[in-house]
CSV table of C-alpha atoms in Angstrom, one decimal:
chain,number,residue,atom,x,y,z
B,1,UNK,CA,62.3,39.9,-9.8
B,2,UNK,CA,62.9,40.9,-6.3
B,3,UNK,CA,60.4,43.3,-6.6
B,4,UNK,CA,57.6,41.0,-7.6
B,5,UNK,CA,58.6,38.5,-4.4
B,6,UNK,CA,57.7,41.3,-2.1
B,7,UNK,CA,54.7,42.2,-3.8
B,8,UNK,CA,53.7,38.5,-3.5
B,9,UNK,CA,54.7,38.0,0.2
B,10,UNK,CA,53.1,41.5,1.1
B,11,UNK,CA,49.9,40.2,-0.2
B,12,UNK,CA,50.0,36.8,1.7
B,13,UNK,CA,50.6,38.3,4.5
B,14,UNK,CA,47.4,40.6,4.1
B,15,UNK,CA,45.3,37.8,3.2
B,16,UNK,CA,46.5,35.6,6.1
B,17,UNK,CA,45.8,39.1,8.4
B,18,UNK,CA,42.3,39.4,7.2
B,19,UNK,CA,41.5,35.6,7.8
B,20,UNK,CA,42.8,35.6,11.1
B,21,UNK,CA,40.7,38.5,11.8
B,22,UNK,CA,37.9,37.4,11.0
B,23,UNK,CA,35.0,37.1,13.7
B,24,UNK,CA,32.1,34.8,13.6
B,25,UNK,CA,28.9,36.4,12.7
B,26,UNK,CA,25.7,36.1,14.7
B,27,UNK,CA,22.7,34.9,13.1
B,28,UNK,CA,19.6,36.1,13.6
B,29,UNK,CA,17.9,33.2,13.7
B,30,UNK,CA,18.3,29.2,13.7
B,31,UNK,CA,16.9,25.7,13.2
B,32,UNK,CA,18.5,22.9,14.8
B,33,UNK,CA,17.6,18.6,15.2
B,34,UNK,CA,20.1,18.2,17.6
B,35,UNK,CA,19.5,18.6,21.6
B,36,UNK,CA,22.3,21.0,21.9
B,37,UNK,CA,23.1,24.2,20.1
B,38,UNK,CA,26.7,24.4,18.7
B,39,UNK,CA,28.7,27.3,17.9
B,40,UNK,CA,28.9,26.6,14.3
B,41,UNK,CA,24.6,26.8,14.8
B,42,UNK,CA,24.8,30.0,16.1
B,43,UNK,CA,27.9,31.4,13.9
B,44,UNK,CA,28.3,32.0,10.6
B,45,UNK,CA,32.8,32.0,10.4
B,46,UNK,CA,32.3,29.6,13.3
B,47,UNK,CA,36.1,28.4,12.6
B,48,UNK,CA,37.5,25.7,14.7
B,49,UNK,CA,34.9,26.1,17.6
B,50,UNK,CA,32.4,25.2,15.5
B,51,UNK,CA,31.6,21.8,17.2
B,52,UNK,CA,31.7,23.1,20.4
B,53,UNK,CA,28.2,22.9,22.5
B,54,UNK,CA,26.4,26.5,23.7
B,55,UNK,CA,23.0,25.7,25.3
B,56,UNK,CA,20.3,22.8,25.3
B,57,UNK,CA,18.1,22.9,22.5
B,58,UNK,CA,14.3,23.4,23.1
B,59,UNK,CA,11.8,20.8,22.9
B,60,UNK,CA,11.4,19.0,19.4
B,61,UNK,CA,8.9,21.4,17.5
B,62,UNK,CA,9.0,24.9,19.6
B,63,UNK,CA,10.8,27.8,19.5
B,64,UNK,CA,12.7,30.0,21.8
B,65,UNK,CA,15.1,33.5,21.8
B,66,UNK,CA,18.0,33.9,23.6
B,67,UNK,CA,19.2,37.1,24.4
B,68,UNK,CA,22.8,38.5,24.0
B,69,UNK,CA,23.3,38.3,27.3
B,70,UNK,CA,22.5,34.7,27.7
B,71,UNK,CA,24.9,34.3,24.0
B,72,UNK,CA,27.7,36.6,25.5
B,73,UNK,CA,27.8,34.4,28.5
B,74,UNK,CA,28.0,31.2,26.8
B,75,UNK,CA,30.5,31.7,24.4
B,76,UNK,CA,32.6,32.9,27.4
B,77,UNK,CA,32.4,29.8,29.0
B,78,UNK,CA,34.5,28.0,25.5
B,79,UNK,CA,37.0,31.1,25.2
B,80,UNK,CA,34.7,32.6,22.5
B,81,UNK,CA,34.8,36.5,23.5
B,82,UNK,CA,34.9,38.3,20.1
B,83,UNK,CA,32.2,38.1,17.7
B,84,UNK,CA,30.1,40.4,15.1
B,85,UNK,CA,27.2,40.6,16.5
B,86,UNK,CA,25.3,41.6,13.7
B,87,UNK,CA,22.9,44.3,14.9
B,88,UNK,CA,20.6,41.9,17.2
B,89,UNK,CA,19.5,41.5,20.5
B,90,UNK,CA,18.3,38.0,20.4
B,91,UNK,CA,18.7,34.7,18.4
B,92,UNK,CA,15.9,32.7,17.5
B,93,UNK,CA,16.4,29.4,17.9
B,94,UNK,CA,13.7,26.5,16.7
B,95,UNK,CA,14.2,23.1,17.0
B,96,UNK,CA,12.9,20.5,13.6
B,97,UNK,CA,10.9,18.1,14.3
B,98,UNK,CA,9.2,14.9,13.8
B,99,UNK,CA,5.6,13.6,14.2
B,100,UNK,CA,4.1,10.3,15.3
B,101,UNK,CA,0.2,10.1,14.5
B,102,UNK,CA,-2.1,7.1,14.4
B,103,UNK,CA,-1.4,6.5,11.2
B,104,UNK,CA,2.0,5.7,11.4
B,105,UNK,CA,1.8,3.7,14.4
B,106,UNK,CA,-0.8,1.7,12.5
B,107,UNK,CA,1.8,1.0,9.6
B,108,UNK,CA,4.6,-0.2,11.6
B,109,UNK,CA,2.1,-2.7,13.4
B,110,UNK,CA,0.9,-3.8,9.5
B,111,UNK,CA,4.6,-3.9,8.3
B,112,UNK,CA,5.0,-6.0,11.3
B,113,UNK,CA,2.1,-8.3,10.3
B,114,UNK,CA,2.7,-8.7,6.7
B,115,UNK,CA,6.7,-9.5,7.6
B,116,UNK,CA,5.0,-12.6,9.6
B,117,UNK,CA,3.2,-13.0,6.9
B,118,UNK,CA,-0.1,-13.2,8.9
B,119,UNK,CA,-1.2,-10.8,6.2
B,120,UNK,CA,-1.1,-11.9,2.7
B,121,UNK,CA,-1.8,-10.6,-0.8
B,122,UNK,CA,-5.2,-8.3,-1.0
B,123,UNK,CA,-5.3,-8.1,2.6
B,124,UNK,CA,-5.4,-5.1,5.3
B,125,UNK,CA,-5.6,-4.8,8.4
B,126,UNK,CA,-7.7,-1.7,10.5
B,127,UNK,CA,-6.2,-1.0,14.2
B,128,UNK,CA,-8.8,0.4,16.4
B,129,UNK,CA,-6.6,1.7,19.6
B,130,UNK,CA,-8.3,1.2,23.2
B,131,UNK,CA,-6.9,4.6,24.1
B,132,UNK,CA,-6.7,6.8,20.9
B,133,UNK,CA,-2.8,8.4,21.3
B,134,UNK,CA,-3.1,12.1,20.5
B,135,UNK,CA,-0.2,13.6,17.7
B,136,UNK,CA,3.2,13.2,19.5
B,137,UNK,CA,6.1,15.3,18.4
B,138,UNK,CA,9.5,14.0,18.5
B,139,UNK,CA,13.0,14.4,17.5
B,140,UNK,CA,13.7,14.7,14.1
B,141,UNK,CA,14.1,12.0,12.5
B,142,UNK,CA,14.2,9.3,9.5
B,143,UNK,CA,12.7,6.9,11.8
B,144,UNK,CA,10.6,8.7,14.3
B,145,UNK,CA,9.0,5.5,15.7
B,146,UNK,CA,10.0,2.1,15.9
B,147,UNK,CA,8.0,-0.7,16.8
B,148,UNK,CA,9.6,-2.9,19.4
B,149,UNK,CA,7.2,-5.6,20.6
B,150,UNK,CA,3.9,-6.7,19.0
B,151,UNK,CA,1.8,-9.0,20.7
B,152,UNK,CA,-1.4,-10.3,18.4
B,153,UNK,CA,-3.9,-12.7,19.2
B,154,UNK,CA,-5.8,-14.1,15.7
B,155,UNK,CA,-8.2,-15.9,18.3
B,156,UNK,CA,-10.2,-12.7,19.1
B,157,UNK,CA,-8.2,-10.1,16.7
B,158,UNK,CA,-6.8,-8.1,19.9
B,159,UNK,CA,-3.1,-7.0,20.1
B,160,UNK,CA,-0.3,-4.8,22.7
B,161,UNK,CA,2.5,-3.0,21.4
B,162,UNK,CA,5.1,-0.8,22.6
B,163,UNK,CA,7.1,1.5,20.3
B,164,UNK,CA,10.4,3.7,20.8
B,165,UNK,CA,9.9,7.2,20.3
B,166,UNK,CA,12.7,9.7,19.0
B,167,UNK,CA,14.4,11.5,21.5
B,168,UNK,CA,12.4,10.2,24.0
B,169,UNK,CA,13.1,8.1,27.1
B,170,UNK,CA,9.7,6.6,27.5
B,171,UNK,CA,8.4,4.1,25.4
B,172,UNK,CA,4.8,4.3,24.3
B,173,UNK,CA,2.0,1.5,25.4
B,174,UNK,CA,-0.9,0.9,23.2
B,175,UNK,CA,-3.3,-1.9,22.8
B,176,UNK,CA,-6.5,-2.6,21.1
B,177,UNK,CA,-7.8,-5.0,18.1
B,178,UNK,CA,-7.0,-5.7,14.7
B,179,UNK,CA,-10.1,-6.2,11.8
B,180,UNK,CA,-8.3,-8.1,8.8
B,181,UNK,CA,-10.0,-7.7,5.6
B,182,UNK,CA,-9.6,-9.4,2.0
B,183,UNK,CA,-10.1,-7.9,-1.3
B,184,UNK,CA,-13.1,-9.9,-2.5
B,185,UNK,CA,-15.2,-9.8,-5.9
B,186,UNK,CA,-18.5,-8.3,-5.8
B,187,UNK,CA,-21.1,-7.5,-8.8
B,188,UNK,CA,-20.7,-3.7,-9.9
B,189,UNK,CA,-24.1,-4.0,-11.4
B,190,UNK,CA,-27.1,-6.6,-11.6
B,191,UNK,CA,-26.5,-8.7,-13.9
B,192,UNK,CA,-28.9,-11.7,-15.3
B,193,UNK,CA,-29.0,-15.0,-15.5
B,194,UNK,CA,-26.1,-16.5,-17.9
B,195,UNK,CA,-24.3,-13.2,-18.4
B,196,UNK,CA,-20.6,-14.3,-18.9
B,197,UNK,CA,-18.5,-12.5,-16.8
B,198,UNK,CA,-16.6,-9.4,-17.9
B,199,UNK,CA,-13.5,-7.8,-15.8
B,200,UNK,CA,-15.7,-4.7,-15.6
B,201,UNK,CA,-18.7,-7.0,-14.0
B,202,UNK,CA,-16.6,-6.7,-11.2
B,203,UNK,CA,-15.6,-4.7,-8.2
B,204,UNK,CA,-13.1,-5.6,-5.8
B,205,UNK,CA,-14.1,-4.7,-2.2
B,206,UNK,CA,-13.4,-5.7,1.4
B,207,UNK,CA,-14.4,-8.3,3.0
B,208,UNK,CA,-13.8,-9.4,7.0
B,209,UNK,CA,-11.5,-12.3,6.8
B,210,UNK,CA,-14.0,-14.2,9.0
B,211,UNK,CA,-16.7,-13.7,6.9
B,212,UNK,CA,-13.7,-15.1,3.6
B,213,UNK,CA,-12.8,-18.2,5.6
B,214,UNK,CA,-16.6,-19.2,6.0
B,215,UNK,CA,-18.2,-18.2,2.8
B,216,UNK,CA,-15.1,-19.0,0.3
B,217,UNK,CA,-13.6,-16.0,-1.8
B,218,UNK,CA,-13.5,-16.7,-5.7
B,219,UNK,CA,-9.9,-15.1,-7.5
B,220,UNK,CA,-10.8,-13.4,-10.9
B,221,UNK,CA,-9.6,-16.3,-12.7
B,222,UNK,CA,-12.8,-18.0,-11.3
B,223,UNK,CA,-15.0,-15.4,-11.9
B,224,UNK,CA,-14.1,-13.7,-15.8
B,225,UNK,CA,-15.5,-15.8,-18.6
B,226,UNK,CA,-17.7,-17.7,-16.3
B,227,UNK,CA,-21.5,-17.6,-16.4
B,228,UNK,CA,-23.6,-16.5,-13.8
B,229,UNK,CA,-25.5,-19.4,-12.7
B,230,UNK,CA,-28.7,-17.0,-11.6
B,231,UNK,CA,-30.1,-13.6,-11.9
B,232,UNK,CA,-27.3,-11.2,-9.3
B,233,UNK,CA,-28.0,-8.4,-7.7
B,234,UNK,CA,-26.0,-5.2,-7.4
B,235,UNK,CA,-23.2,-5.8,-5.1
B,236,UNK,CA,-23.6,-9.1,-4.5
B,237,UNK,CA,-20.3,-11.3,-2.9
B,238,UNK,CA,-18.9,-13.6,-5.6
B,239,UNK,CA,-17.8,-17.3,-5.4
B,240,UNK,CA,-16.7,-19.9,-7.4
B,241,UNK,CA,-20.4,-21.9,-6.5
B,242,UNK,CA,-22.3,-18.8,-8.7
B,243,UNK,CA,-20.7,-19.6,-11.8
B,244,UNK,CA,-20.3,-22.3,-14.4
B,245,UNK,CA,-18.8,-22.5,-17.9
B,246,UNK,CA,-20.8,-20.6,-20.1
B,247,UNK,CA,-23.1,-23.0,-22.7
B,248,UNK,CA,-22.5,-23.2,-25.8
B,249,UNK,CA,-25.8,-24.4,-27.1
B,250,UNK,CA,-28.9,-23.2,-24.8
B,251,UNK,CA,-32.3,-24.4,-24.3
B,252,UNK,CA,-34.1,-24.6,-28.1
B,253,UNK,CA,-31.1,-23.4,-29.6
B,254,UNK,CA,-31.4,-24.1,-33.6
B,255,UNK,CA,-28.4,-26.2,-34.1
B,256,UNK,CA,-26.6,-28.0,-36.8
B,257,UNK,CA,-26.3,-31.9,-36.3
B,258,UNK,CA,-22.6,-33.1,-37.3
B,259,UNK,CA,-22.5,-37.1,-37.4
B,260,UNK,CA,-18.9,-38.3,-38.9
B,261,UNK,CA,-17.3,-41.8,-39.8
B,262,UNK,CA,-14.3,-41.9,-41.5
B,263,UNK,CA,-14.2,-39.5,-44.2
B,264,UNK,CA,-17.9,-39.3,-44.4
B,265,UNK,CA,-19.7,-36.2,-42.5
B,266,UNK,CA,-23.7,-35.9,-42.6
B,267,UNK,CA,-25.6,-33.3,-41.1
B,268,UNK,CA,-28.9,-32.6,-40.5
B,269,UNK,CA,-31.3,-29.1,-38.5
B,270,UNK,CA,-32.0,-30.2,-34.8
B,271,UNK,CA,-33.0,-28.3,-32.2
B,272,UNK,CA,-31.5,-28.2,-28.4
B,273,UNK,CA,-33.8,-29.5,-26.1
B,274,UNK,CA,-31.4,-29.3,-23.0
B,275,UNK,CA,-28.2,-27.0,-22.5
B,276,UNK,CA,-24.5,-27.7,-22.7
B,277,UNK,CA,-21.0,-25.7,-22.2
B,278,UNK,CA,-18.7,-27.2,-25.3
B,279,UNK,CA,-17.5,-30.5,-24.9
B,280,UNK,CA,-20.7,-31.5,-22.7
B,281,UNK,CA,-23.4,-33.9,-23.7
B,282,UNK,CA,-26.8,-32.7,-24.2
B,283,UNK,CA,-30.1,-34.0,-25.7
B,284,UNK,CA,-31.3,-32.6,-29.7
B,285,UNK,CA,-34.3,-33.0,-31.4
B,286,UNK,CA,-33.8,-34.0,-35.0
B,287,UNK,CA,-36.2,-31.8,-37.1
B,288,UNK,CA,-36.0,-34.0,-40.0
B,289,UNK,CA,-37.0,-36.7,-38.2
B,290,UNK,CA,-38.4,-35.9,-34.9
B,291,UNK,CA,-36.2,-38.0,-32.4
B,292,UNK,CA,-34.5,-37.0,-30.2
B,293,UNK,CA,-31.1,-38.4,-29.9
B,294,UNK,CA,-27.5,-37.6,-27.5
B,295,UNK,CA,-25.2,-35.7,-28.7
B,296,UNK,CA,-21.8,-33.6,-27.7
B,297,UNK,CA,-21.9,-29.5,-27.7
B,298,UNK,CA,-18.8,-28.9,-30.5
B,299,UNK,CA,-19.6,-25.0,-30.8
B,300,UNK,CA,-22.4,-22.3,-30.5
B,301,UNK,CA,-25.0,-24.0,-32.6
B,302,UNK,CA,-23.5,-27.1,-33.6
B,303,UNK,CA,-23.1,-30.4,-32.0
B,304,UNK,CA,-21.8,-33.4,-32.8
B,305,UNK,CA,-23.6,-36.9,-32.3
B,306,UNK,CA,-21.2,-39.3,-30.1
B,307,UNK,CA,-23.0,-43.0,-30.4
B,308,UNK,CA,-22.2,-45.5,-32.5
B,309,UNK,CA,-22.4,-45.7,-36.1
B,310,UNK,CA,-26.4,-45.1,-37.0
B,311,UNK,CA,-28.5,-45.6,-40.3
B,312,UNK,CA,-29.4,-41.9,-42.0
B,313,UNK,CA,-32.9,-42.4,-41.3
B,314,UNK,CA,-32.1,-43.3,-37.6
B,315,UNK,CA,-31.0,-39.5,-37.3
């Protein structure tokens, strides 16, 4: 039993040797986000020193080698002075980056808009920048730009904004103007005269918003089922004033004549002289005959006579 304890301690003791020996290990090369390399960036078996800073970092997106020299001499400066140097001569050290582009600058100022709610459903907006900014690279970064201030002017469409950059001091200036559009219904195709209104009719497209406001901008509840009120032409802008319910009964339509009273229904052949969407009046020649009388679209092809009670031969 004895002999088994000093086995055991013998081996702790070993163990506990070897970890305490232990060195932190170069690496040969690095990627940082942070402005200042840290031991536990430079060292693999950094240990407790791991926190503690080295050097700056370089610029957000570039990459530089230090020397052993320039490694030796900073790891002096914490009470770092043995190491494994692992063969090299150099580290190279890159720093991660972010990127700010038009793009993303245009979101934030559209995020911005639509939180005000100054753009709705359907709508975008397009930023056209006074002074273009070229690609910026920043710190990395889940937010690499923030919008601070937006200024915007519906008047004339013109707007200033400043935005915070990552890792940078300076905040970034731009101004320009703003073109707000609306998803609006256009024709996909020509289409003639009467044609009700399918969902593949039409093509949603963009439209100023000025151009919306003045002309009117039909939803495609307006639009699908509808008739066209004329012959349309390819790509033609949609409103509510080009449509009408389609007819049920069209211009010298055969039709069948329903006259009822009480449990008594008579019919009788007509023919539509005018047009009428169900449940509208209309006029109807009586082929049997030959008056014409008024009577109520009930269907395609029938209608339904609406006066007051008449003789047989009166129909």
């Amino acid at each position: 039993m004895k002999s088994l304890r000093a086995v055991s301690l013998t081996l702790a003791l070993l163990l506990s040797s070897g970890l305490a020996s232990a060195a932190p290990v170069l690496r040969a090369e690095i990627t940082v986000s942070a402005p200042v390399v840290t031991v536990g960036d430079m060292f693999d078996d950094a240990g407790v020193l791991a926190e503690q800073p080295l050097f700056r970092s370089p610029l957000p997106g570039t990459t530089g080698n230090v020397d052993l020299t320039a490694v030796r001499s900073a790891t002096a400066r914490i009470g770092l002075t043995h190491f494994d140097i692992n063969g090299l001569s150099q580290v190279r050290v890159s720093r991660a980056a972010s990127i700010v582009d038009q793009t993303l600058l245009a979101d934030l100022i559209t995020q911005d808009l639509r939180q005000r709610g100054i753009l709705g459903d359907r709508m975008t907006a397009n930023m056209l920048f006074n002074n273009p900014p070229d690609t910026i690279t920043v710190a990395a970064s889940d937010t690499p730009a923030r919008l601070e201030n937006l200024r915007y002017l519906p008047g004339n469409g013109t707007f200033s904004a400043r935005f915070s950059l990552a890792g940078l001091s300076q905040p970034l200036d731009l101004n320009g103007s703003i073109e707000i559009s609306i998803e609006a219904p256009h024709l996909a195709a020509g289409l003639p005269a009467g044609t009700v209104l399918r969902p593949d009719h039409i093509v949603m497209r963009p439209l100023p918003v000025q151009q919306a406001d003045a002309q009117g901008v039909a939803s495609l509840d307006q639009l699908v089922g509808m008739a066209l009120n004329r012959q349309s032409r390819d790509g033609m802008l949609l409103r509510v004033s080009d449509v009408s319910t389609p007819l049920s009964v069209s211009k010298n339509d055969l039709v069948t004549i329903y006259y009822r009273q009480g449990l008594m229904t008579l019919t009788v052949k007509g023919q539509a002289i005018t047009g009428a969407a169900e449940g509208a009046p209309l006029q109807v020649l009586n082929l049997i005959s030959k008056r014409v009388i008024s009577a109520t679209a009930i269907a395609p092809g029938a209608v339904e006579v609406s006066t007051a009670p008449i003789t047989l031969a009166g129909l």
